[in-house]
Amino acid sequence: MDCIFCKIIAGEIPSKKVYENEHVLAFHDLSPRAPVHILVIPKEHIASAAEISAENSVYVAKIFEAIPEIAEAAGVKEGFRVVTNSGTSVGQSVMHLHFHLLGGRAFSWPPG
Ligand code: 5GP
Ligand code: ZN
């Protein structure tokens, strides 16, 4: 499968990893949009949030269990935003589920 994030999981493409366990990988975004911009992904190929189901939701749980530790290590535990884009119409560019963990600056609400 031609998936950039599966290749990062397999170690075929380098990444700046910040966290890893059996289910979850987190690494710095290549084009950061904030002082802290980390991508948190499942180690199984799930195309987007639209593909989350009872069969694979353990990955989502494991991601959110890991997020406090990732945020703390990044120095933003007191304030951070978690975002996922599902579908090209709202800006998803990599078709492997990922949660953007953003922090270190102010953010507008609602997002543009
Ligand atoms: P999306 O646009 O799908 O919500 O987010 C995809 C994110 O992946 C973007 O923020 C983009 O900068 C990041 N990205 C794309 N390719 C790579 C890569 O090869 N390595 C890393 N670390 N980030 C990537
Ligand atoms: Zn993938």
PDB file of C-alpha atoms in Angstrom, residues 9 22-23 28 33 37 49-50 55 70 98 108:
ATOM      1  CA  ILE A   9       5.615   3.108  10.929  1.00  0.00           C
ATOM      2  CA  GLU A  22       2.401  -1.239  20.609  1.00  0.00           C
ATOM      3  CA  HIS A  23      -0.560   0.601  19.070  1.00  0.00           C
ATOM      4  CA  HIS A  28       6.751  15.860  14.653  1.00  0.00           C
ATOM      5  CA  ARG A  33       1.656  25.033  12.045  1.00  0.00           C
ATOM      6  CA  HIS A  37       2.759  20.197  16.123  1.00  0.00           C
ATOM      7  CA  ALA A  49     -12.038   9.077  11.344  1.00  0.00           C
ATOM      8  CA  ALA A  50     -14.867   8.055   9.020  1.00  0.00           C
ATOM      9  CA  GLU A  55     -13.349  -3.451  15.337  1.00  0.00           C
ATOM     10  CA  ILE A  70       2.833  13.256  24.747  1.00  0.00           C
ATOM     11  CA  HIS A  98      -3.904  10.996  12.391  1.00  0.00           C
ATOM     12  CA  SER A 108      -9.037  30.750  17.175  1.00  0.00           C
TER      13      SER A 108
END
